Short mmCIF file of C-alpha atoms and ligand atoms in Angstrom, two decimals:
data_model
loop_
_atom_site.label_atom_id
_atom_site.label_comp_id
_atom_site.label_asym_id
_atom_site.label_seq_id
_atom_site.Cartn_x
_atom_site.Cartn_y
_atom_site.Cartn_z
CA MET A 1 -17.24 -12.60 -5.86
CA ALA A 2 -19.09 -12.57 -9.16
CA ALA A 3 -17.13 -14.68 -11.72
CA LYS A 4 -18.07 -18.33 -11.82
CA ASP A 5 -16.13 -19.84 -14.72
CA LEU A 6 -12.79 -20.72 -12.99
CA SER A 7 -10.99 -21.21 -16.39
CA GLU A 8 -11.53 -17.50 -16.98
CA LEU A 9 -9.73 -16.58 -13.78
CA ASP A 10 -5.98 -15.73 -13.29
CA GLY A 11 -3.95 -17.55 -10.70
CA LEU A 12 -4.53 -20.77 -8.80
CA SER A 13 -7.13 -22.10 -6.46
CA ALA A 14 -5.88 -22.90 -3.00
CA ALA A 15 -5.77 -26.59 -3.87
CA GLU A 16 -3.59 -25.91 -6.93
CA LEU A 17 -1.36 -23.58 -4.92
CA PHE A 18 -0.57 -26.33 -2.48
CA ALA A 19 -0.48 -29.22 -5.04
CA GLY A 20 3.43 -28.96 -5.21
CA ALA A 21 5.67 -30.90 -2.90
CA ASP A 22 7.16 -27.91 -1.09
CA GLY A 23 5.86 -26.55 2.22
CA LEU A 24 4.90 -22.95 1.88
CA ALA A 25 5.22 -20.01 4.24
CA TYR A 26 2.92 -17.03 4.18
CA ASP A 27 5.52 -15.06 2.30
CA ASP A 28 5.64 -17.68 -0.52
CA PHE A 29 2.44 -16.56 -2.18
CA LEU A 30 0.05 -13.70 -2.69
CA ILE A 31 -3.71 -13.48 -3.09
CA LEU A 32 -4.99 -11.86 -6.30
CA PRO A 33 -7.23 -8.94 -6.03
CA GLY A 34 -11.01 -9.17 -6.44
CA HIS A 35 -13.66 -6.64 -7.34
CA ILE A 36 -14.52 -3.94 -4.81
CA ASP A 37 -18.16 -2.75 -4.57
CA PHE A 38 -18.28 -1.94 -0.88
CA HIS A 39 -16.48 0.07 1.76
CA HIS A 40 -13.89 -1.48 3.91
CA GLN A 41 -15.87 -0.46 7.13
CA GLU A 42 -18.63 -2.82 5.98
CA VAL A 43 -16.29 -5.92 6.20
CA ASP A 44 -17.53 -8.23 8.82
CA LEU A 45 -14.72 -9.90 10.85
CA SER A 46 -16.97 -11.91 13.14
CA THR A 47 -16.04 -15.60 13.49
CA ARG A 48 -15.90 -18.62 15.87
CA VAL A 49 -12.85 -19.75 17.77
CA SER A 50 -14.31 -23.10 18.82
CA ARG A 51 -17.64 -24.91 18.41
CA ASN A 52 -19.60 -22.68 20.75
CA ILE A 53 -17.57 -19.53 21.12
CA ALA A 54 -18.18 -16.66 18.72
CA LEU A 55 -15.89 -13.78 18.44
CA LYS A 56 -16.24 -10.29 16.84
CA LEU A 57 -12.59 -10.34 15.78
CA PRO A 58 -10.40 -13.29 14.60
CA PHE A 59 -7.63 -12.28 17.10
CA VAL A 60 -6.52 -14.57 19.97
CA SER A 61 -3.43 -14.01 22.17
CA SER A 62 -1.01 -16.86 22.88
CA PRO A 63 -0.86 -18.43 26.23
CA MET A 64 2.66 -17.28 26.98
CA ASP A 65 3.97 -15.60 30.14
CA THR A 66 5.06 -12.51 28.26
CA VAL A 67 1.76 -12.18 26.40
CA THR A 68 -1.41 -13.17 28.22
CA GLU A 69 -2.52 -12.53 31.71
CA HIS A 70 -5.78 -10.81 32.79
CA LYS A 71 -4.92 -7.30 31.46
CA MET A 72 -4.37 -8.65 27.91
CA ALA A 73 -7.45 -10.99 28.18
CA ILE A 74 -9.68 -8.23 29.46
CA ARG A 75 -8.90 -5.63 26.92
CA LEU A 76 -8.78 -8.15 23.95
CA ALA A 77 -12.13 -9.45 24.95
CA CYS A 78 -13.50 -5.88 25.21
CA LEU A 79 -12.38 -5.20 21.71
CA GLY A 80 -13.94 -8.45 20.31
CA GLY A 81 -11.14 -11.07 20.47
CA LEU A 82 -9.99 -13.53 23.10
CA GLY A 83 -6.97 -13.96 25.50
CA VAL A 84 -5.69 -17.35 26.55
CA ILE A 85 -4.05 -17.17 30.08
CA HIS A 86 -0.69 -19.02 30.28
CA TYR A 87 0.03 -21.71 32.83
CA ASN A 88 3.53 -20.90 33.85
CA ASN A 89 2.14 -20.30 37.40
CA SER A 90 0.48 -22.03 40.19
CA ILE A 91 -3.12 -23.40 39.83
CA GLU A 92 -4.45 -20.80 42.15
CA GLU A 93 -2.58 -17.96 40.41
CA GLN A 94 -3.96 -18.97 36.99
CA ALA A 95 -7.51 -19.45 38.32
CA GLU A 96 -7.30 -15.97 39.80
CA GLU A 97 -6.31 -14.59 36.50
CA VAL A 98 -9.32 -16.16 34.89
CA ARG A 99 -11.55 -14.79 37.74
CA LYS A 100 -10.17 -11.27 37.28
CA VAL A 101 -11.28 -11.40 33.67
CA LYS A 102 -14.78 -12.73 34.56
CA ARG A 103 -15.23 -10.19 37.29
CA PHE A 104 -14.29 -7.24 35.04
CA GLU A 105 -16.82 -4.55 34.39
CA ASN A 106 -15.94 -1.73 32.26
CA GLY A 107 -15.28 1.42 34.32
CA PHE A 108 -15.17 -0.48 37.62
CA ILE A 109 -11.84 -1.33 39.10
CA THR A 110 -12.56 -4.85 40.31
CA ASP A 111 -9.04 -5.50 41.43
CA PRO A 112 -8.12 -2.42 43.41
CA VAL A 113 -4.88 -1.86 45.34
CA VAL A 114 -5.83 -1.73 49.09
CA LEU A 115 -3.84 -1.41 52.37
CA GLY A 116 -4.39 -2.60 55.80
CA PRO A 117 -4.66 -0.24 58.84
CA GLN A 118 -1.10 -1.04 60.03
CA ALA A 119 0.47 -0.22 56.73
CA THR A 120 2.58 2.98 56.78
CA VAL A 121 2.64 6.24 54.96
CA ALA A 122 5.82 5.05 53.29
CA ASP A 123 3.79 2.03 51.83
CA VAL A 124 1.46 4.65 50.27
CA ASP A 125 4.56 6.43 48.82
CA ARG A 126 5.67 3.20 47.26
CA ILE A 127 2.22 2.52 45.62
CA LYS A 128 2.12 6.02 44.35
CA ALA A 129 5.59 5.75 42.84
CA ARG A 130 4.75 2.40 41.21
CA TYR A 131 1.24 2.91 40.01
CA GLY A 132 1.02 6.74 39.87
CA PHE A 133 -2.15 7.04 41.94
CA SER A 134 -3.37 7.68 45.42
CA GLY A 135 -6.95 7.36 46.84
CA ILE A 136 -6.32 3.93 48.26
CA PRO A 137 -9.09 2.15 50.20
CA VAL A 138 -8.11 0.86 53.65
CA THR A 139 -9.68 -2.48 54.58
CA GLU A 140 -9.91 -4.07 57.97
CA ASP A 141 -7.80 -7.03 57.00
CA GLY A 142 -5.76 -5.40 54.23
CA LYS A 143 -7.38 -7.66 51.67
CA PRO A 144 -9.08 -6.49 48.40
CA ARG A 145 -12.44 -7.92 49.53
CA GLY A 146 -12.18 -6.78 53.14
CA LYS A 147 -14.46 -4.40 55.05
CA VAL A 148 -13.65 -0.76 54.06
CA ILE A 149 -12.67 1.41 57.12
CA GLY A 150 -11.27 4.48 55.29
CA ILE A 151 -9.58 5.85 52.29
CA LEU A 152 -6.21 7.42 51.90
CA THR A 153 -5.88 10.55 49.69
CA ASN A 154 -3.09 12.75 48.82
CA ARG A 155 -4.21 15.41 51.25
CA ASP A 156 -4.12 12.92 54.14
CA ILE A 157 -0.38 12.23 53.66
CA GLU A 158 1.12 15.20 51.74
CA PHE A 159 2.49 17.11 54.73
CA GLU A 160 2.88 14.06 57.09
CA PRO A 161 6.48 14.45 58.43
CA ASP A 162 6.57 10.83 59.84
CA ARG A 163 6.43 8.45 56.94
CA HIS A 164 6.45 5.53 59.47
CA ARG A 165 2.95 6.48 60.80
CA PRO A 166 0.34 3.77 60.38
CA VAL A 167 -2.27 4.69 57.92
CA HIS A 168 -5.26 4.26 60.29
CA GLU A 169 -4.06 7.36 62.13
CA VAL A 170 -4.01 9.58 58.97
CA MET A 171 -6.66 8.19 56.64
CA THR A 172 -10.07 9.83 55.92
CA ARG A 173 -12.81 8.01 57.81
CA GLU A 174 -15.80 9.86 56.47
CA LEU A 175 -16.55 7.77 53.47
CA VAL A 176 -18.85 8.18 50.55
CA THR A 177 -19.53 4.69 49.36
CA GLY A 178 -21.98 3.26 46.73
CA PRO A 179 -23.83 -0.08 46.81
CA ALA A 180 -22.50 -3.02 44.81
CA GLY A 181 -24.44 -3.41 41.61
CA LEU A 182 -24.72 0.31 40.94
CA SER A 183 -24.71 1.10 37.16
CA LEU A 184 -21.64 2.93 35.80
CA SER A 185 -23.61 6.06 35.02
CA ASP A 186 -25.10 6.17 38.56
CA ALA A 187 -21.69 5.60 40.02
CA ASN A 188 -20.27 8.44 37.97
CA ASP A 189 -23.07 10.77 39.08
CA LEU A 190 -22.44 9.91 42.73
CA LEU A 191 -18.76 10.47 42.25
CA ARG A 192 -19.41 13.87 40.66
CA ARG A 193 -21.68 15.00 43.39
CA SER A 194 -19.49 13.83 46.21
CA LYS A 195 -16.49 15.68 44.67
CA LYS A 196 -14.21 12.74 45.80
CA GLY A 197 -11.58 11.19 43.68
CA LYS A 198 -12.57 7.57 44.30
CA LEU A 199 -15.91 5.87 45.05
CA PRO A 200 -15.68 2.45 46.76
CA LEU A 201 -18.67 0.21 45.97
CA VAL A 202 -19.44 -2.09 48.92
CA ASP A 203 -21.77 -4.99 49.65
CA ASP A 204 -24.27 -5.20 52.42
CA ALA A 205 -21.62 -6.03 54.94
CA GLY A 206 -19.44 -3.05 53.87
CA ARG A 207 -16.97 -5.25 52.03
CA LEU A 208 -15.16 -3.78 49.05
CA VAL A 209 -16.54 -4.97 45.72
CA SER A 210 -15.06 -2.47 43.31
CA LEU A 211 -13.88 1.13 42.95
CA VAL A 212 -14.81 3.93 40.57
CA SER A 213 -12.17 6.58 39.90
CA ARG A 214 -12.75 10.23 38.90
CA ARG A 215 -9.60 10.24 36.83
CA ASP A 216 -10.98 7.28 34.75
CA LEU A 217 -14.43 8.97 34.21
CA LEU A 218 -13.48 10.48 30.81
CA LYS A 219 -11.35 7.59 29.86
CA ASN A 220 -14.20 4.98 30.05
CA ARG A 221 -15.06 4.02 26.51
CA ASP A 222 -17.78 1.96 25.22
CA TYR A 223 -16.89 -1.49 23.89
CA PRO A 224 -19.86 -2.44 21.68
CA ASP A 225 -17.97 -5.52 20.29
CA ALA A 226 -17.05 -6.99 23.74
CA VAL A 227 -17.15 -10.79 23.65
CA LYS A 228 -19.37 -12.02 26.60
CA ASP A 229 -20.89 -15.09 28.00
CA GLU A 230 -24.69 -15.35 28.63
CA ARG A 231 -24.10 -13.82 32.03
CA LYS A 232 -22.65 -10.76 30.44
CA GLN A 233 -19.15 -11.53 31.61
CA LEU A 234 -16.17 -11.32 29.35
CA ARG A 235 -15.02 -14.56 27.79
CA VAL A 236 -11.54 -15.89 28.51
CA GLY A 237 -9.48 -18.99 27.62
CA ALA A 238 -6.82 -20.67 29.70
CA ALA A 239 -4.08 -23.21 28.76
CA VAL A 240 -3.24 -26.43 30.54
CA SER A 241 -0.73 -29.19 29.85
CA THR A 242 -1.41 -32.74 29.00
CA ARG A 243 -0.06 -34.00 32.27
CA ASP A 244 -2.28 -35.93 34.61
CA GLU A 245 -1.48 -33.54 37.43
CA ASP A 246 -3.10 -30.72 35.37
CA ARG A 247 -6.58 -32.20 35.67
CA GLU A 248 -6.83 -30.37 39.10
CA ARG A 249 -5.88 -27.18 37.19
CA VAL A 250 -8.70 -27.85 34.68
CA THR A 251 -11.17 -28.11 37.45
CA ALA A 252 -9.99 -24.93 39.21
CA LEU A 253 -10.17 -23.03 35.89
CA VAL A 254 -13.73 -24.24 35.19
CA GLU A 255 -14.69 -23.23 38.82
CA GLY A 256 -13.23 -19.79 37.98
CA GLY A 257 -15.56 -19.52 35.02
CA VAL A 258 -13.14 -20.17 32.04
CA ASP A 259 -14.86 -20.37 28.72
CA LEU A 260 -12.29 -22.28 26.76
CA ILE A 261 -9.66 -24.69 27.86
CA VAL A 262 -6.63 -24.89 25.46
CA VAL A 263 -4.76 -28.06 25.77
CA ASP A 264 -1.27 -26.92 25.12
CA ALA A 265 1.42 -29.28 23.64
CA ALA A 266 3.95 -28.56 21.09
CA GLN A 267 3.14 -31.87 19.47
CA GLY A 268 -0.49 -32.45 20.24
CA ASP A 269 -1.08 -35.82 18.67
CA SER A 270 -0.24 -37.93 21.57
CA ILE A 271 -2.04 -40.48 23.85
CA TYR A 272 -1.50 -38.02 26.72
CA GLU A 273 -3.49 -35.28 24.84
CA LEU A 274 -6.17 -37.65 23.68
CA ARG A 275 -6.72 -38.86 27.24
CA VAL A 276 -6.89 -35.48 28.73
CA LEU A 277 -9.22 -34.33 26.01
CA GLU A 278 -11.57 -37.16 26.65
CA TRP A 279 -11.43 -36.59 30.28
CA ILE A 280 -12.28 -32.92 29.99
CA LYS A 281 -15.18 -33.55 27.63
CA ALA A 282 -16.45 -36.18 29.96
CA THR A 283 -16.03 -34.22 33.14
CA HIS A 284 -16.77 -30.66 32.13
CA PRO A 285 -18.91 -31.01 28.96
CA GLN A 286 -20.11 -27.34 29.25
CA VAL A 287 -16.67 -26.02 28.47
CA ASP A 288 -15.15 -25.86 24.91
CA VAL A 289 -11.79 -27.47 24.46
CA MET A 290 -9.18 -26.35 21.89
CA ALA A 291 -6.79 -29.20 21.03
CA GLY A 292 -3.28 -29.03 19.36
CA ASN A 293 -0.89 -28.20 18.29
CA VAL A 294 -1.09 -30.24 15.06
CA VAL A 295 -0.15 -29.77 11.46
CA THR A 296 -1.46 -32.77 9.39
CA ARG A 297 -4.87 -34.02 8.51
CA ALA A 298 -4.45 -37.35 10.25
CA GLN A 299 -3.60 -35.57 13.54
CA CYS A 300 -6.64 -33.28 13.16
CA ARG A 301 -9.04 -36.19 12.63
CA ARG A 302 -7.69 -37.98 15.84
CA LEU A 303 -8.23 -34.83 17.96
CA ILE A 304 -11.67 -34.14 16.59
CA ASP A 305 -12.69 -37.79 17.24
CA ALA A 306 -11.46 -37.39 20.83
CA GLY A 307 -13.94 -34.40 21.15
CA ALA A 308 -11.93 -31.29 20.23
CA ASP A 309 -14.20 -28.23 19.77
CA GLY A 310 -11.41 -26.30 18.02
CA LEU A 311 -8.03 -27.13 16.51
CA ARG A 312 -4.72 -25.14 16.96
CA ILE A 313 -2.46 -25.42 14.00
CA GLY A 314 1.25 -24.77 13.97
CA MET A 315 4.55 -26.57 14.66
CA GLY A 316 7.57 -24.44 14.46
CA PRO A 317 6.55 -21.13 12.85
CA GLY A 318 6.66 -18.94 15.98
CA SER A 319 8.83 -15.93 15.98
CA ILE A 320 10.68 -17.11 19.10
CA CYS A 321 10.60 -20.80 18.06
CA THR A 322 13.49 -23.11 17.38
CA THR A 323 11.52 -26.34 17.27
CA GLN A 324 12.06 -27.19 13.60
CA GLY A 325 15.83 -26.87 13.91
CA THR A 326 16.00 -28.89 17.09
CA MET A 327 13.43 -31.59 16.59
CA ALA A 328 13.62 -31.96 12.77
CA VAL A 329 9.89 -32.00 12.94
CA GLY A 330 7.26 -29.50 11.98
CA ARG A 331 5.55 -27.97 8.94
CA ALA A 332 5.66 -24.70 6.94
CA GLN A 333 2.79 -22.67 8.34
CA ALA A 334 0.70 -21.88 5.23
CA THR A 335 0.76 -25.54 4.12
CA ALA A 336 -0.21 -26.63 7.59
CA VAL A 337 -3.20 -24.22 7.82
CA TRP A 338 -4.39 -25.15 4.31
CA SER A 339 -3.96 -28.87 4.80
CA CYS A 340 -5.77 -28.89 8.22
CA SER A 341 -8.44 -26.57 7.03
CA ARG A 342 -9.86 -29.32 4.73
CA VAL A 343 -10.57 -31.65 7.67
CA ALA A 344 -11.82 -28.71 9.83
CA ALA A 345 -14.26 -27.60 7.09
CA GLU A 346 -15.48 -31.16 6.56
CA ARG A 347 -16.15 -31.66 10.28
CA GLY A 348 -17.38 -28.11 11.06
CA ILE A 349 -14.61 -27.40 13.54
CA PRO A 350 -12.95 -24.00 13.74
CA LEU A 351 -9.30 -23.74 13.18
CA LEU A 352 -6.87 -21.42 14.90
CA ALA A 353 -3.78 -20.59 12.91
CA ASP A 354 -1.03 -20.28 15.54
CA GLY A 355 2.28 -18.55 15.20
CA GLY A 356 4.37 -16.95 12.46
CA ILE A 357 2.32 -13.81 12.05
CA SER A 358 4.49 -10.72 12.00
CA GLN A 359 2.41 -8.34 9.80
CA ILE A 360 -1.22 -7.74 8.96
CA GLY A 361 -0.85 -9.40 5.56
CA HIS A 362 -0.09 -12.66 7.27
CA ILE A 363 -3.38 -12.53 9.16
CA GLY A 364 -5.21 -12.04 5.88
CA LYS A 365 -3.48 -15.06 4.44
CA ALA A 366 -3.96 -17.36 7.42
CA LEU A 367 -7.69 -16.64 7.34
CA ALA A 368 -7.84 -17.03 3.47
CA LEU A 369 -6.28 -20.50 3.87
CA GLY A 370 -8.99 -21.60 6.21
CA GLY A 371 -8.14 -20.20 9.66
CA SER A 372 -11.19 -19.14 11.64
CA ALA A 373 -8.99 -16.99 13.73
CA VAL A 374 -5.29 -16.41 14.33
CA MET A 375 -3.34 -16.86 17.52
CA MET A 376 -0.59 -14.28 17.96
CA GLY A 377 2.33 -13.94 20.41
CA TYR A 378 4.74 -11.62 18.70
CA MET A 379 1.95 -9.20 17.48
CA PHE A 380 0.59 -8.73 21.07
CA ALA A 381 3.98 -8.76 22.85
CA GLY A 382 5.20 -5.27 23.70
CA THR A 383 1.73 -3.85 24.10
CA GLU A 384 0.87 -2.13 27.34
CA GLU A 385 -1.34 -4.94 28.35
CA ALA A 386 1.39 -7.71 27.95
CA PRO A 387 2.89 -8.70 31.25
CA GLY A 388 6.31 -7.15 32.19
CA GLU A 389 7.80 -3.77 32.39
CA TYR A 390 9.17 -1.63 29.55
CA PHE A 391 12.88 -0.95 29.47
CA TYR A 392 15.26 0.78 27.17
CA ASP A 393 17.70 -0.92 24.84
CA ASN A 394 19.99 1.44 23.03
CA GLY A 395 17.45 4.16 23.49
CA VAL A 396 14.55 2.14 22.17
CA ARG A 397 11.63 1.33 24.41
CA VAL A 398 10.99 -2.42 24.50
CA LYS A 399 9.44 -5.28 26.53
CA ARG A 400 10.67 -8.83 27.06
CA TYR A 401 9.13 -11.54 24.76
CA ARG A 402 10.21 -15.15 25.30
CA GLY A 403 9.26 -18.63 23.99
CA MET A 404 7.67 -20.85 26.56
CA ALA A 405 10.43 -23.36 25.65
CA SER A 406 13.31 -20.93 26.00
CA LEU A 407 15.58 -21.99 28.89
CA GLU A 408 14.49 -18.96 30.79
CA ALA A 409 10.78 -19.70 30.68
CA MET A 410 11.28 -23.50 31.22
CA GLU A 411 13.19 -22.72 34.35
CA ALA A 412 10.26 -20.74 35.53
CA GLY A 413 7.99 -23.80 34.90
CA GLY A 414 7.04 -23.38 31.18
CA ASP A 415 8.54 -26.83 30.21
CA LYS A 416 5.08 -28.55 30.57
CA ARG A 417 4.22 -27.84 26.96
CA TYR A 418 7.25 -29.69 25.63
CA GLU A 419 7.67 -32.53 28.08
CA THR A 420 4.87 -34.84 28.71
CA ARG A 421 5.95 -36.21 32.06
CA ALA A 422 7.24 -34.41 35.19
CA ASP A 423 10.31 -36.72 35.35
CA ASP A 424 11.39 -35.44 31.90
CA ARG A 425 12.61 -32.35 33.59
CA LYS A 426 16.13 -33.38 34.42
CA VAL A 427 17.67 -32.48 31.09
CA LYS A 428 16.20 -29.57 29.23
CA VAL A 429 16.35 -29.06 25.43
CA ALA A 430 15.27 -25.57 24.57
CA GLN A 431 12.95 -25.07 21.66
CA GLY A 432 12.64 -21.32 21.86
CA VAL A 433 14.53 -18.16 22.53
CA SER A 434 14.21 -15.12 24.78
CA GLY A 435 14.38 -11.57 23.42
CA SER A 436 12.67 -8.21 23.33
CA VAL A 437 10.09 -6.40 21.06
CA LEU A 438 9.20 -2.90 20.42
CA ASP A 439 6.67 -0.97 22.48
CA LYS A 440 3.36 -1.29 20.65
CA GLY A 441 1.36 0.95 22.98
CA PRO A 442 -2.10 0.24 24.39
CA LEU A 443 -4.45 -2.33 22.64
CA ASP A 444 -7.03 0.42 22.45
CA ASP A 445 -4.90 2.03 19.73
CA TYR A 446 -3.15 -1.09 18.38
CA VAL A 447 -6.15 -3.31 17.77
CA PRO A 448 -8.12 -0.76 15.68
CA TYR A 449 -4.96 -0.54 13.44
CA LEU A 450 -5.03 -4.38 13.02
CA ILE A 451 -8.82 -4.22 12.31
CA GLN A 452 -8.58 -1.55 9.66
CA GLY A 453 -5.62 -3.17 8.04
CA LEU A 454 -7.43 -6.51 7.84
CA ARG A 455 -10.66 -5.06 6.67
CA GLN A 456 -8.74 -3.32 3.77
CA SER A 457 -6.96 -6.58 3.10
CA LEU A 458 -10.39 -8.44 2.74
CA GLN A 459 -11.68 -5.54 0.59
CA ASP A 460 -8.84 -5.86 -1.82
CA MET A 461 -9.65 -9.61 -2.10
CA GLY A 462 -13.24 -8.48 -2.98
CA VAL A 463 -14.92 -10.26 0.05
CA ARG A 464 -17.14 -8.59 2.57
CA SER A 465 -16.85 -11.10 5.48
CA LEU A 466 -14.71 -13.98 6.77
CA ALA A 467 -17.65 -16.36 5.88
CA ALA A 468 -17.46 -15.09 2.24
CA LEU A 469 -13.68 -15.48 2.36
CA HIS A 470 -13.99 -19.21 3.31
CA GLU A 471 -16.72 -19.71 0.67
CA ALA A 472 -14.51 -18.14 -1.96
CA ARG A 473 -11.59 -20.41 -1.15
CA ILE A 474 -13.69 -23.57 -1.01
CA ASP A 475 -15.32 -22.89 -4.46
CA GLY A 476 -12.10 -21.87 -6.00
CA GLN A 477 -13.01 -18.20 -6.72
CA LEU A 478 -10.26 -16.89 -4.40
CA ARG A 479 -7.14 -16.94 -6.46
CA PHE A 480 -3.57 -17.29 -5.31
CA GLU A 481 -0.16 -17.05 -6.91
CA ARG A 482 3.28 -18.36 -5.97
CA ARG A 483 5.97 -15.64 -5.46
CA SER A 484 9.44 -16.35 -6.80
CA LEU A 485 12.30 -15.01 -4.75
CA ALA A 486 12.63 -12.07 -7.20
CA ALA A 487 8.90 -11.42 -6.84
CA GLN A 488 9.33 -11.19 -3.10
CA VAL A 489 12.16 -8.72 -3.48
CA GLU A 490 10.01 -6.71 -5.90
CA GLY A 491 7.20 -6.71 -3.41
CA GLY A 492 9.33 -5.17 -0.66
CA VAL A 493 10.94 -1.69 -0.60
CA HIS A 494 13.88 -1.67 -3.05
CA GLY A 495 16.21 0.62 -4.79
CA LEU A 496 15.99 3.62 -2.55
CA HIS A 497 18.98 5.43 -1.24
CA SER A 498 17.25 5.76 2.16
CA TYR A 499 13.69 5.75 3.52
CA GLN A 500 11.82 5.96 6.77
CA GLU A 501 9.40 3.30 7.94
CA SER A 502 7.68 3.10 11.26
CA ALA A 503 8.87 -0.35 12.53
CA LEU A 504 5.31 -1.05 13.60
CA GLY A 505 3.59 0.11 10.39
CA MET A 506 1.53 2.59 12.42
CA ARG A 507 2.18 6.00 13.89
CA ARG A 508 2.22 5.90 17.72
CA LYS A 509 1.16 9.07 19.65
CA GLY A 510 4.45 10.80 20.67
CA HIS A 511 6.62 8.46 18.69
CA ARG A 512 8.23 9.14 15.32
P1 IMP B 1 4.37 -15.81 17.23
O1 IMP B 1 3.08 -15.28 17.16
O2 IMP B 1 5.04 -16.07 15.88
O3 IMP B 1 5.34 -15.18 18.15
O4 IMP B 1 4.24 -17.35 17.76
C1 IMP B 1 3.60 -17.61 18.97
C2 IMP B 1 3.34 -19.18 19.06
O5 IMP B 1 4.59 -19.81 19.29
C3 IMP B 1 2.68 -19.52 20.44
O6 IMP B 1 1.22 -19.32 20.29
C4 IMP B 1 3.02 -20.94 20.51
O7 IMP B 1 2.20 -21.82 19.70
C5 IMP B 1 4.47 -21.00 19.99
N1 IMP B 1 5.43 -21.00 21.05
C6 IMP B 1 5.52 -20.36 22.21
N2 IMP B 1 6.63 -20.63 22.85
C7 IMP B 1 7.36 -21.36 22.02
C8 IMP B 1 8.70 -21.78 22.14
O8 IMP B 1 9.47 -21.58 23.10
N3 IMP B 1 9.06 -22.62 21.13
C9 IMP B 1 8.27 -22.94 20.01
N4 IMP B 1 7.12 -22.34 19.86
C10 IMP B 1 6.60 -21.63 20.92
#
């Protein structure tokens, strides 16, 4: 940004934009364009989500049971962002989700489906119908880390008339295996030479460690922006509640290798949260802790003083959220992000703008107001990596997306975010809804679309990086303007007799 004399500039500084009494939403304002003297591919989106965790992209997925489990966290980290595993599950299940992310190696299936020797051919049929593959390792005890005793291929079972036959009678026993620790290219070579469909990698005792698949050979892409720890494992976050009983959960997650603990409370400025925050920082000082949710400066200060390494901002803007209507408490999201960003900038703590993002422009605005990254539920729900199966609603392919305080999710255990004590559970007051969202396809296609959109947005603002964006806001060079209701109508499509718009804003392969 070249101009220095602020009186020469159109529009308002961020401070002036928010000087009025009203709370503003992202749609209430626009950012004025700057000067472009660079290509959008040059825009650097790298950032920090917390004190010690750097990301290549400012995208974090919400800890919700219809958004983030290991598949979401793996792919998002591969692409440069971060997933936060939800806690609507047992401690063991959540820790296992974390371990699956930490174990992931691109190109290796570290979590293969296996069968025991007593399983039947009908079990293979079921796996084939569900996952669409065969080539299933058979382990001595039927466990994923068991000793490999054979492999089941299509040829072993194709013409088998008795579907009740145990697999050990039909499986292939002559195995080609590779040693654990083999590089992907060596594993691929071995697979090619052996002419097999799958190559199990085993440890010294013959126990299964991972699997390489011929079908995946061509699909393996490189992820140069993958977000990894010093041991070259993908980074992952996990959420916990403020309840005392979740201390055990924290410890299990830390043992599983979690990088970021997100203390998850709808109203994060409580003695319960401060206590758990202090406890985590004292007990596991090596792990970063994200605290929240909060929306005022006083709340931010208290959490930073208690040791927060990052702040999560938002109360009520979520697409599935009814908190503001039910609780009478909350804050318009743009105002919340701006207000909290002043404390965050002063104290050097990254700020995560959480909720209310339903289009790429909202991401650009959240970051322009001081967000270091954005947390998104709606935007990632409906992708292939989100938990749950697709189904058709009036001919449209959709997936479920639900608030963690919807009655449905609370009944499945998600009430911990909204109630601070276990005995609060007798009467439930929902603060969210349950619904469905459009199929957004695989993250490998969807995230590049978000990246390109965001880079072009920053290019239009005339800034080459998120760091430059924050600087421009702080020194008043980044200019904003309020949007009247008429301006909002003008800024949308209007006046046409009819028009087509892809509901996602992108063309999906095979979709119109
Ligand atoms: P979205 O990206 O607009 O869909 O908002 C997602 C965010 O909403 C999450 O990251 C949570 O902060 C918040 N959230 C999740 N479940 C609920 C709920 O049931 N009620 C209110 N807020 C929720």
